[in-house]
Amino acid sequence: MIAFSVNGEPREVTVAPEVPLLWVLRDHLGLTGTKYGCGIAQCGACIVHLDGQPVYACVTPVGSVAGRQVVSIEGLGAGRIGAALQQAWIAEQVPQCGYCQSGQLMAAAALLTNHPQPTDEQVVAALDRVLCRCGTYNRVRRAVHRVARPPTKQA
Amino acid sequence: MTAPVRIDRRAFLRLGASGGGLLLGLQLPAPLARWVVPAASAGVGTAMATPAEFVPNAWLRIGSDGGILFLVARSEMGQGVMTALPMLLAEELGVGLDQIVVRFAPADPAYVNIRIGRQLTGGSTSVREAWYRLREAGALARTVLIEAAAARWGIIPATCRVERAQVLHPDGEQRLDFAALAVAAAALPLPAAVTLKPAAAWQLIGTPAPRLDSPDKVNGRARFGLDVRLTEKAVACVVRCPVFGGRLRGFDADAVEGLPGVIAVLPISSGVAVVAADTWIALQARRMLRIDWEPGPAAGLGSAALRARSAARLEQAGTIVEDQGDALTALAAASTRVEALYEVPYQAHACLEPMNCTADVRADGCDLYVPTQDQGGAQQATMEITGLPAAQVRVHTTFLGGGFGRRLEQDFVREAVALSKALGRPIQVVWTREDDLRHGVYRPAGLNRLRGGLDRAGRLVAWQHRVVAPSILARVAPAAVADGVDRTAVDGAVDLPYAIPNRQVQYRQVDSPLPVGFWRAVGTSQNTWITECFLDELAAAGGRDPLALRRTLLQGRPRHLAVLDLAAQKAGWGAPAADGRGRGIALVDAFGSIVVQVAEVSLQAGVVRVHRVVCAVDCGTVVNPDGVVAQLEGGILFGLTATLKGAITIADGQVEQGNFDTYPLLRASETPVVEVHIVPSTEPPGGVGEPGVSPIAAAVCNAVFAATGQPVHSLPIRLRA
Ligand code: FES
Ligand code: FES
């Protein structure tokens, strides 16, 4: 049995420790907001926060999260930054098909937690790990800046 | 439009009889009991359960409990139909988008896409097809609700109007909710004709509306196909023959059977399926199967051999598809001739949500939960496998994590249905990314020879284009290629808007072991690249500016010129580009819309960097302006992946790529600034899901040509070191 916290709730699962966290969330805990897109840490659709840091759930063995805090898209809105990002996403009308957006939001939230006022380069670098086939990158970027409101450059 | 906004029933009939009104051709709804209506998403409104409903047509149900249900009969794959189509209905009905519940419609003849003849989403047709139908449907319901209210008040209907799901009495005081009128409205006959609101009275059409699916797409609640969870569901992964056209000789499942969680291993028509309690178990067990394939005739084939096949066809005359003037004589007489060979590779759709389907086949019926673009096809495929009648095959469409034409196919549906039938339990077939890229249907690879001729004055007088490509229609609708021409292969090569007096276009089919399919923007996605790049080669040969040449060739076409000029002006065409940068322009007239794009690029260490894309569009009347902008932005980036990134290649009859490490998609750091400008129009709407894809490759390659003097003749762009 492996015990860890998901979105603030204690959870226990009886699976082999090498099973990726992605499939534990989706198939065992019914949290389908975290998506499968590649399974090899290439697309970012599966990004969740592990103790506040973004990780690819598809390559994170569930055994390695024992005793730790996982936050998935379903829990994102409970935090101030997460809720603000969700609002900004709607304001910028970011999602198209929406499939990548959990990963986009989780990557953005981790960035803003670590860098509340990121430069544009930092925003692009953080988002570069999440693929969007529908082409929402510019709106994602605008939405992140909308929350970060970086100080306007002094001439 | 001069039609009155409000009008009483007698006036309708008069208008209808005199031809002044729009006749309704609506099919009445299937019996309500057959309408299993899955939640489009958990957060959109409340469920409805009321026996007393006003059901004026297949798209609308108004309950006496205040619920207003819209059934969206097209698939939401990111293009915004779940918002744009309700806007049309709501505009005429007189309700706000915040007052309705939206669900995806089941498979039913009432929902056939009349532009295509089948219930499917594709060809950038959704808004175009719904433009009159859904507004008429809304107007019809409004008319009857007003009649019901007027009868209750004992006044003339023409004196009433609607606002936010209420009928308003002319006294300015009394009002009746649609809910209170539902039962009475249901008892009234439907009018034979209705009159639509004039554009000046529109409150929703043309005003940006937030997408109805956004809230659920930012909190993880939107339900895609892979998110379907049924009790007793098992997950299946299928091993398919890696070589196209191969077949199963036998398999050894000893290592797998009896493993905890493995439910069954069984052969199906596409390969060998491992059915397990969850996805991970199925994936792990699948790797342990030992399978003996008969690889078939494609074994040993590689991309070079396939190219050689096409090259041989290119030397043979094709079927003439378009013939204007006398291209051959004009070429022979031209004072300047240009010839070029253009080559496009196979491309995959790479929808971010891999293919999947959940089927629950029982003796008395089947429920399909599937992200599909083709409900009619899914139902048909299920009927073929199960022998069930249509009424017993219920298609529940989930959100689609991308479609782009891939989800017009039924391969994943057939697998799920066959397995559920065999095992007697709900089965979710899950494809991995590798399955998706290696067992897709691909955008056809093509080889093209173009010849152009200029006269002594530098005018473009001759154009010949020979297209050699595998045929999509030969696979999906063989009767459509009986004359040797696949129209989808020459879309974007024929019917160009340019005034070129002598023009010939030929098509020559070539066989390929790869199944080819509809890929966003289809023929125009590659032919626009070819024709627009060749036009720039001809411009250069004649010493003409690419914009000036296009303007000359588009005289007498004011809509095209307006789009061209707007894009050029916004992009600063004519002002010198920054050092080391080049600008390129390209135009397409496709799917009922005109799109022009100007790309600005630079070359850094042999890599093309696209800095900025300015896009102008005339897509007729705009329903949801921000939705149009988003589709063009998305189309541009979708097309950029095919311009700059990878390709599907073959070795030994198998796809060489497997995942995003070998089939990369454009990333955020490679994304240009994109600006979209809409030309105002009162024409009926054009499509916007696809035409944004078509010009971008040419705009970028023409910019590279401008910066380097080297035309780009194959995609993706690989510059000579
Ligand atoms: S599914 Fe984990 S990165 Fe793609
Ligand atoms: S919104 Fe469709 S993949 Fe990003």
PDB file of N, CA, C and O in Angstrom, chain A residues 44-102:
ATOM      1  N   GLY A  44       3.953  17.046 -21.672  1.00  0.00           N
ATOM      2  CA  GLY A  44       3.532  17.861 -20.535  1.00  0.00           C
ATOM      3  C   GLY A  44       2.051  17.802 -20.195  1.00  0.00           C
ATOM      4  O   GLY A  44       1.608  18.473 -19.264  1.00  0.00           O
ATOM      5  N   ALA A  45       1.287  17.002 -20.914  1.00  0.00           N
ATOM      6  CA  ALA A  45      -0.154  16.929 -20.624  1.00  0.00           C
ATOM      7  C   ALA A  45      -0.426  16.366 -19.232  1.00  0.00           C
ATOM      8  O   ALA A  45      -1.499  16.562 -18.672  1.00  0.00           O
ATOM      9  N   CYS A  46       0.569  15.672 -18.679  1.00  0.00           N
ATOM     10  CA  CYS A  46       0.379  14.961 -17.409  1.00  0.00           C
ATOM     11  C   CYS A  46       0.988  15.706 -16.228  1.00  0.00           C
ATOM     12  O   CYS A  46       1.100  15.134 -15.145  1.00  0.00           O
ATOM     13  N   ILE A  47       1.398  16.956 -16.421  1.00  0.00           N
ATOM     14  CA  ILE A  47       2.119  17.639 -15.340  1.00  0.00           C
ATOM     15  C   ILE A  47       1.229  17.821 -14.108  1.00  0.00           C
ATOM     16  O   ILE A  47       0.095  18.278 -14.201  1.00  0.00           O
ATOM     17  N   VAL A  48       1.787  17.427 -12.957  1.00  0.00           N
ATOM     18  CA  VAL A  48       1.160  17.685 -11.656  1.00  0.00           C
ATOM     19  C   VAL A  48       2.239  18.318 -10.774  1.00  0.00           C
ATOM     20  O   VAL A  48       3.403  18.405 -11.174  1.00  0.00           O
ATOM     21  N   HIS A  49       1.842  18.760  -9.610  1.00  0.00           N
ATOM     22  CA  HIS A  49       2.830  19.294  -8.662  1.00  0.00           C
ATOM     23  C   HIS A  49       3.131  18.236  -7.614  1.00  0.00           C
ATOM     24  O   HIS A  49       2.217  17.649  -7.038  1.00  0.00           O
ATOM     25  N   LEU A  50       4.408  18.023  -7.387  1.00  0.00           N
ATOM     26  CA  LEU A  50       4.845  17.113  -6.325  1.00  0.00           C
ATOM     27  C   LEU A  50       5.624  17.960  -5.340  1.00  0.00           C
ATOM     28  O   LEU A  50       6.675  18.520  -5.690  1.00  0.00           O
ATOM     29  N   ASP A  51       5.078  18.099  -4.157  1.00  0.00           N
ATOM     30  CA  ASP A  51       5.651  19.014  -3.164  1.00  0.00           C
ATOM     31  C   ASP A  51       5.927  20.377  -3.801  1.00  0.00           C
ATOM     32  O   ASP A  51       6.976  21.003  -3.588  1.00  0.00           O
ATOM     33  N   GLY A  52       4.992  20.826  -4.612  1.00  0.00           N
ATOM     34  CA  GLY A  52       5.067  22.174  -5.182  1.00  0.00           C
ATOM     35  C   GLY A  52       5.859  22.294  -6.463  1.00  0.00           C
ATOM     36  O   GLY A  52       5.858  23.345  -7.091  1.00  0.00           O
ATOM     37  N   GLN A  53       6.541  21.235  -6.864  1.00  0.00           N
ATOM     38  CA  GLN A  53       7.341  21.310  -8.086  1.00  0.00           C
ATOM     39  C   GLN A  53       6.649  20.552  -9.222  1.00  0.00           C
ATOM     40  O   GLN A  53       6.039  19.507  -8.983  1.00  0.00           O
ATOM     41  N   PRO A  54       6.768  21.059 -10.443  1.00  0.00           N
ATOM     42  CA  PRO A  54       6.096  20.369 -11.554  1.00  0.00           C
ATOM     43  C   PRO A  54       6.829  19.080 -11.921  1.00  0.00           C
ATOM     44  O   PRO A  54       8.052  19.075 -12.055  1.00  0.00           O
ATOM     45  N   VAL A  55       6.091  18.000 -12.074  1.00  0.00           N
ATOM     46  CA  VAL A  55       6.686  16.735 -12.533  1.00  0.00           C
ATOM     47  C   VAL A  55       5.778  16.134 -13.601  1.00  0.00           C
ATOM     48  O   VAL A  55       4.575  16.401 -13.649  1.00  0.00           O
ATOM     49  N   TYR A  56       6.392  15.322 -14.446  1.00  0.00           N
ATOM     50  CA  TYR A  56       5.619  14.572 -15.432  1.00  0.00           C
ATOM     51  C   TYR A  56       5.083  13.316 -14.742  1.00  0.00           C
ATOM     52  O   TYR A  56       5.856  12.404 -14.418  1.00  0.00           O
ATOM     53  N   ALA A  57       3.785  13.252 -14.562  1.00  0.00           N
ATOM     54  CA  ALA A  57       3.211  12.106 -13.854  1.00  0.00           C
ATOM     55  C   ALA A  57       3.399  10.803 -14.618  1.00  0.00           C
ATOM     56  O   ALA A  57       3.396   9.725 -14.034  1.00  0.00           O
ATOM     57  N   CYS A  58       3.593  10.898 -15.937  1.00  0.00           N
ATOM     58  CA  CYS A  58       3.709   9.670 -16.734  1.00  0.00           C
ATOM     59  C   CYS A  58       5.019   8.941 -16.503  1.00  0.00           C
ATOM     60  O   CYS A  58       5.135   7.771 -16.854  1.00  0.00           O
ATOM     61  N   VAL A  59       6.021   9.649 -15.954  1.00  0.00           N
ATOM     62  CA  VAL A  59       7.305   8.991 -15.696  1.00  0.00           C
ATOM     63  C   VAL A  59       7.680   9.065 -14.214  1.00  0.00           C
ATOM     64  O   VAL A  59       8.827   8.874 -13.845  1.00  0.00           O
ATOM     65  N   THR A  60       6.687   9.335 -13.379  1.00  0.00           N
ATOM     66  CA  THR A  60       6.921   9.396 -11.936  1.00  0.00           C
ATOM     67  C   THR A  60       6.334   8.138 -11.297  1.00  0.00           C
ATOM     68  O   THR A  60       5.110   7.991 -11.234  1.00  0.00           O
ATOM     69  N   PRO A  61       7.185   7.203 -10.851  1.00  0.00           N
ATOM     70  CA  PRO A  61       6.636   5.988 -10.227  1.00  0.00           C
ATOM     71  C   PRO A  61       5.876   6.366  -8.953  1.00  0.00           C
ATOM     72  O   PRO A  61       6.340   7.198  -8.177  1.00  0.00           O
ATOM     73  N   VAL A  62       4.729   5.748  -8.768  1.00  0.00           N
ATOM     74  CA  VAL A  62       3.912   6.130  -7.623  1.00  0.00           C
ATOM     75  C   VAL A  62       4.651   5.849  -6.317  1.00  0.00           C
ATOM     76  O   VAL A  62       4.466   6.565  -5.327  1.00  0.00           O
ATOM     77  N   GLY A  63       5.530   4.848  -6.333  1.00  0.00           N
ATOM     78  CA  GLY A  63       6.296   4.561  -5.120  1.00  0.00           C
ATOM     79  C   GLY A  63       7.114   5.754  -4.658  1.00  0.00           C
ATOM     80  O   GLY A  63       7.344   5.940  -3.458  1.00  0.00           O
ATOM     81  N   SER A  64       7.529   6.592  -5.587  1.00  0.00           N
ATOM     82  CA  SER A  64       8.380   7.726  -5.223  1.00  0.00           C
ATOM     83  C   SER A  64       7.598   8.889  -4.625  1.00  0.00           C
ATOM     84  O   SER A  64       8.190   9.860  -4.167  1.00  0.00           O
ATOM     85  N   VAL A  65       6.277   8.807  -4.645  1.00  0.00           N
ATOM     86  CA  VAL A  65       5.512   9.919  -4.074  1.00  0.00           C
ATOM     87  C   VAL A  65       4.961   9.571  -2.693  1.00  0.00           C
ATOM     88  O   VAL A  65       4.233  10.365  -2.093  1.00  0.00           O
ATOM     89  N   ALA A  66       5.319   8.394  -2.183  1.00  0.00           N
ATOM     90  CA  ALA A  66       4.815   7.979  -0.878  1.00  0.00           C
ATOM     91  C   ALA A  66       5.123   9.056   0.159  1.00  0.00           C
ATOM     92  O   ALA A  66       6.245   9.559   0.237  1.00  0.00           O
ATOM     93  N   GLY A  67       4.109   9.424   0.902  1.00  0.00           N
ATOM     94  CA  GLY A  67       4.276  10.398   1.966  1.00  0.00           C
ATOM     95  C   GLY A  67       4.389  11.836   1.489  1.00  0.00           C
ATOM     96  O   GLY A  67       4.641  12.740   2.280  1.00  0.00           O
ATOM     97  N   ARG A  68       4.212  12.068   0.200  1.00  0.00           N
ATOM     98  CA  ARG A  68       4.401  13.425  -0.327  1.00  0.00           C
ATOM     99  C   ARG A  68       3.069  14.028  -0.778  1.00  0.00           C
ATOM    100  O   ARG A  68       2.040  13.370  -0.803  1.00  0.00           O
ATOM    101  N   GLN A  69       3.140  15.294  -1.157  1.00  0.00           N
ATOM    102  CA  GLN A  69       1.932  16.038  -1.531  1.00  0.00           C
ATOM    103  C   GLN A  69       1.839  16.161  -3.047  1.00  0.00           C
ATOM    104  O   GLN A  69       2.720  16.738  -3.671  1.00  0.00           O
ATOM    105  N   VAL A  70       0.744  15.639  -3.589  1.00  0.00           N
ATOM    106  CA  VAL A  70       0.504  15.776  -5.021  1.00  0.00           C
ATOM    107  C   VAL A  70      -0.670  16.749  -5.207  1.00  0.00           C
ATOM    108  O   VAL A  70      -1.677  16.654  -4.510  1.00  0.00           O
ATOM    109  N   VAL A  71      -0.497  17.693  -6.137  1.00  0.00           N
ATOM    110  CA  VAL A  71      -1.642  18.531  -6.525  1.00  0.00           C
ATOM    111  C   VAL A  71      -1.864  18.336  -8.019  1.00  0.00           C
ATOM    112  O   VAL A  71      -0.927  18.428  -8.814  1.00  0.00           O
ATOM    113  N   SER A  72      -3.105  18.025  -8.366  1.00  0.00           N
ATOM    114  CA  SER A  72      -3.465  17.842  -9.776  1.00  0.00           C
ATOM    115  C   SER A  72      -4.379  18.989 -10.190  1.00  0.00           C
ATOM    116  O   SER A  72      -4.773  19.814  -9.357  1.00  0.00           O
ATOM    117  N   ILE A  73      -4.753  19.010 -11.456  1.00  0.00           N
ATOM    118  CA  ILE A  73      -5.597  20.089 -11.973  1.00  0.00           C
ATOM    119  C   ILE A  73      -6.889  20.221 -11.159  1.00  0.00           C
ATOM    120  O   ILE A  73      -7.386  21.331 -10.943  1.00  0.00           O
ATOM    121  N   GLU A  74      -7.389  19.108 -10.652  1.00  0.00           N
ATOM    122  CA  GLU A  74      -8.640  19.165  -9.881  1.00  0.00           C
ATOM    123  C   GLU A  74      -8.461  19.975  -8.594  1.00  0.00           C
ATOM    124  O   GLU A  74      -9.436  20.503  -8.051  1.00  0.00           O
ATOM    125  N   GLY A  75      -7.218  20.070  -8.108  1.00  0.00           N
ATOM    126  CA  GLY A  75      -6.976  20.809  -6.873  1.00  0.00           C
ATOM    127  C   GLY A  75      -6.374  22.179  -7.113  1.00  0.00           C
ATOM    128  O   GLY A  75      -6.137  22.945  -6.177  1.00  0.00           O
ATOM    129  N   LEU A  76      -6.146  22.516  -8.354  1.00  0.00           N
ATOM    130  CA  LEU A  76      -5.425  23.758  -8.656  1.00  0.00           C
ATOM    131  C   LEU A  76      -6.179  24.991  -8.179  1.00  0.00           C
ATOM    132  O   LEU A  76      -5.581  25.934  -7.644  1.00  0.00           O
ATOM    133  N   GLY A  77      -7.484  24.986  -8.361  1.00  0.00           N
ATOM    134  CA  GLY A  77      -8.277  26.170  -8.055  1.00  0.00           C
ATOM    135  C   GLY A  77      -8.356  26.489  -6.567  1.00  0.00           C
ATOM    136  O   GLY A  77      -8.813  27.569  -6.186  1.00  0.00           O
ATOM    137  N   ALA A  78      -7.911  25.552  -5.721  1.00  0.00           N
ATOM    138  CA  ALA A  78      -7.955  25.796  -4.278  1.00  0.00           C
ATOM    139  C   ALA A  78      -6.903  26.811  -3.852  1.00  0.00           C
ATOM    140  O   ALA A  78      -7.018  27.432  -2.801  1.00  0.00           O
ATOM    141  N   GLY A  79      -5.895  26.978  -4.681  1.00  0.00           N
ATOM    142  CA  GLY A  79      -4.837  27.929  -4.333  1.00  0.00           C
ATOM    143  C   GLY A  79      -5.087  29.272  -5.006  1.00  0.00           C
ATOM    144  O   GLY A  79      -5.787  29.362  -6.013  1.00  0.00           O
ATOM    145  N   ARG A  80      -4.490  30.316  -4.435  1.00  0.00           N
ATOM    146  CA  ARG A  80      -4.707  31.665  -4.964  1.00  0.00           C
ATOM    147  C   ARG A  80      -4.184  31.792  -6.388  1.00  0.00           C
ATOM    148  O   ARG A  80      -4.870  32.294  -7.286  1.00  0.00           O
ATOM    149  N   ILE A  81      -2.972  31.291  -6.615  1.00  0.00           N
ATOM    150  CA  ILE A  81      -2.387  31.420  -7.950  1.00  0.00           C
ATOM    151  C   ILE A  81      -3.178  30.582  -8.957  1.00  0.00           C
ATOM    152  O   ILE A  81      -3.477  31.032 -10.067  1.00  0.00           O
ATOM    153  N   GLY A  82      -3.534  29.381  -8.537  1.00  0.00           N
ATOM    154  CA  GLY A  82      -4.282  28.499  -9.439  1.00  0.00           C
ATOM    155  C   GLY A  82      -5.609  29.102  -9.841  1.00  0.00           C
ATOM    156  O   GLY A  82      -5.982  29.112 -11.024  1.00  0.00           O
ATOM    157  N   ALA A  83      -6.327  29.634  -8.874  1.00  0.00           N
ATOM    158  CA  ALA A  83      -7.628  30.235  -9.176  1.00  0.00           C
ATOM    159  C   ALA A  83      -7.457  31.441 -10.093  1.00  0.00           C
ATOM    160  O   ALA A  83      -8.250  31.648 -11.024  1.00  0.00           O
ATOM    161  N   ALA A  84      -6.421  32.230  -9.821  1.00  0.00           N
ATOM    162  CA  ALA A  84      -6.181  33.407 -10.664  1.00  0.00           C
ATOM    163  C   ALA A  84      -5.839  32.980 -12.093  1.00  0.00           C
ATOM    164  O   ALA A  84      -6.283  33.604 -13.066  1.00  0.00           O
ATOM    165  N   LEU A  85      -5.068  31.916 -12.216  1.00  0.00           N
ATOM    166  CA  LEU A  85      -4.726  31.436 -13.564  1.00  0.00           C
ATOM    167  C   LEU A  85      -5.963  30.941 -14.301  1.00  0.00           C
ATOM    168  O   LEU A  85      -6.145  31.214 -15.484  1.00  0.00           O
ATOM    169  N   GLN A  86      -6.816  30.231 -13.598  1.00  0.00           N
ATOM    170  CA  GLN A  86      -8.031  29.734 -14.254  1.00  0.00           C
ATOM    171  C   GLN A  86      -8.884  30.905 -14.759  1.00  0.00           C
ATOM    172  O   GLN A  86      -9.432  30.865 -15.861  1.00  0.00           O
ATOM    173  N   GLN A  87      -8.967  31.951 -13.951  1.00  0.00           N
ATOM    174  CA  GLN A  87      -9.702  33.150 -14.392  1.00  0.00           C
ATOM    175  C   GLN A  87      -9.051  33.774 -15.621  1.00  0.00           C
ATOM    176  O   GLN A  87      -9.720  34.167 -16.571  1.00  0.00           O
ATOM    177  N   ALA A  88      -7.718  33.848 -15.568  1.00  0.00           N
ATOM    178  CA  ALA A  88      -6.995  34.468 -16.690  1.00  0.00           C
ATOM    179  C   ALA A  88      -7.168  33.637 -17.953  1.00  0.00           C
ATOM    180  O   ALA A  88      -7.262  34.177 -19.058  1.00  0.00           O
ATOM    181  N   TRP A  89      -7.201  32.321 -17.782  1.00  0.00           N
ATOM    182  CA  TRP A  89      -7.386  31.428 -18.939  1.00  0.00           C
ATOM    183  C   TRP A  89      -8.725  31.697 -19.612  1.00  0.00           C
ATOM    184  O   TRP A  89      -8.841  31.668 -20.830  1.00  0.00           O
ATOM    185  N   ILE A  90      -9.733  31.961 -18.782  1.00  0.00           N
ATOM    186  CA  ILE A  90     -11.056  32.242 -19.352  1.00  0.00           C
ATOM    187  C   ILE A  90     -11.064  33.646 -19.969  1.00  0.00           C
ATOM    188  O   ILE A  90     -11.583  33.855 -21.064  1.00  0.00           O
ATOM    189  N   ALA A  91     -10.425  34.572 -19.295  1.00  0.00           N
ATOM    190  CA  ALA A  91     -10.379  35.943 -19.824  1.00  0.00           C
ATOM    191  C   ALA A  91      -9.697  35.980 -21.185  1.00  0.00           C
ATOM    192  O   ALA A  91     -10.110  36.707 -22.086  1.00  0.00           O
ATOM    193  N   GLU A  92      -8.647  35.195 -21.348  1.00  0.00           N
ATOM    194  CA  GLU A  92      -7.922  35.175 -22.624  1.00  0.00           C
ATOM    195  C   GLU A  92      -8.512  34.154 -23.590  1.00  0.00           C
ATOM    196  O   GLU A  92      -8.014  34.004 -24.705  1.00  0.00           O
ATOM    197  N   GLN A  93      -9.526  33.412 -23.140  1.00  0.00           N
ATOM    198  CA  GLN A  93     -10.143  32.383 -23.989  1.00  0.00           C
ATOM    199  C   GLN A  93      -9.063  31.465 -24.564  1.00  0.00           C
ATOM    200  O   GLN A  93      -8.931  31.300 -25.777  1.00  0.00           O
ATOM    201  N   VAL A  94      -8.295  30.884 -23.648  1.00  0.00           N
ATOM    202  CA  VAL A  94      -7.156  30.066 -24.063  1.00  0.00           C
ATOM    203  C   VAL A  94      -7.558  28.734 -24.682  1.00  0.00           C
ATOM    204  O   VAL A  94      -7.121  28.407 -25.779  1.00  0.00           O
ATOM    205  N   PRO A  95      -8.396  27.907 -24.027  1.00  0.00           N
ATOM    206  CA  PRO A  95      -8.527  26.529 -24.506  1.00  0.00           C
ATOM    207  C   PRO A  95      -9.202  26.424 -25.870  1.00  0.00           C
ATOM    208  O   PRO A  95     -10.156  27.145 -26.157  1.00  0.00           O
ATOM    209  N   GLN A  96      -8.677  25.524 -26.679  1.00  0.00           N
ATOM    210  CA  GLN A  96      -9.418  25.104 -27.875  1.00  0.00           C
ATOM    211  C   GLN A  96      -9.943  23.707 -27.565  1.00  0.00           C
ATOM    212  O   GLN A  96     -10.931  23.574 -26.856  1.00  0.00           O
ATOM    213  N   CYS A  97      -9.262  22.655 -28.048  1.00  0.00           N
ATOM    214  CA  CYS A  97      -9.765  21.327 -27.670  1.00  0.00           C
ATOM    215  C   CYS A  97      -9.662  21.116 -26.169  1.00  0.00           C
ATOM    216  O   CYS A  97     -10.447  20.392 -25.589  1.00  0.00           O
ATOM    217  N   GLY A  98      -8.679  21.753 -25.548  1.00  0.00           N
ATOM    218  CA  GLY A  98      -8.573  21.723 -24.098  1.00  0.00           C
ATOM    219  C   GLY A  98      -7.726  20.604 -23.536  1.00  0.00           C
ATOM    220  O   GLY A  98      -7.416  20.595 -22.337  1.00  0.00           O
ATOM    221  N   TYR A  99      -7.331  19.674 -24.379  1.00  0.00           N
ATOM    222  CA  TYR A  99      -6.688  18.468 -23.862  1.00  0.00           C
ATOM    223  C   TYR A  99      -5.360  18.779 -23.181  1.00  0.00           C
ATOM    224  O   TYR A  99      -4.994  18.130 -22.206  1.00  0.00           O
ATOM    225  N   CYS A 100      -4.616  19.756 -23.688  1.00  0.00           N
ATOM    226  CA  CYS A 100      -3.312  20.068 -23.106  1.00  0.00           C
ATOM    227  C   CYS A 100      -3.411  21.015 -21.928  1.00  0.00           C
ATOM    228  O   CYS A 100      -2.413  21.302 -21.282  1.00  0.00           O
ATOM    229  N   GLN A 101      -4.601  21.572 -21.680  1.00  0.00           N
ATOM    230  CA  GLN A 101      -4.667  22.734 -20.791  1.00  0.00           C
ATOM    231  C   GLN A 101      -4.393  22.416 -19.328  1.00  0.00           C
ATOM    232  O   GLN A 101      -3.906  23.274 -18.596  1.00  0.00           O
ATOM    233  N   SER A 102      -4.680  21.207 -18.890  1.00  0.00           N
ATOM    234  CA  SER A 102      -4.311  20.871 -17.511  1.00  0.00           C
ATOM    235  C   SER A 102      -2.809  21.029 -17.342  1.00  0.00           C
ATOM    236  O   SER A 102      -2.336  21.629 -16.366  1.00  0.00           O
TER     237      SER A 102
END
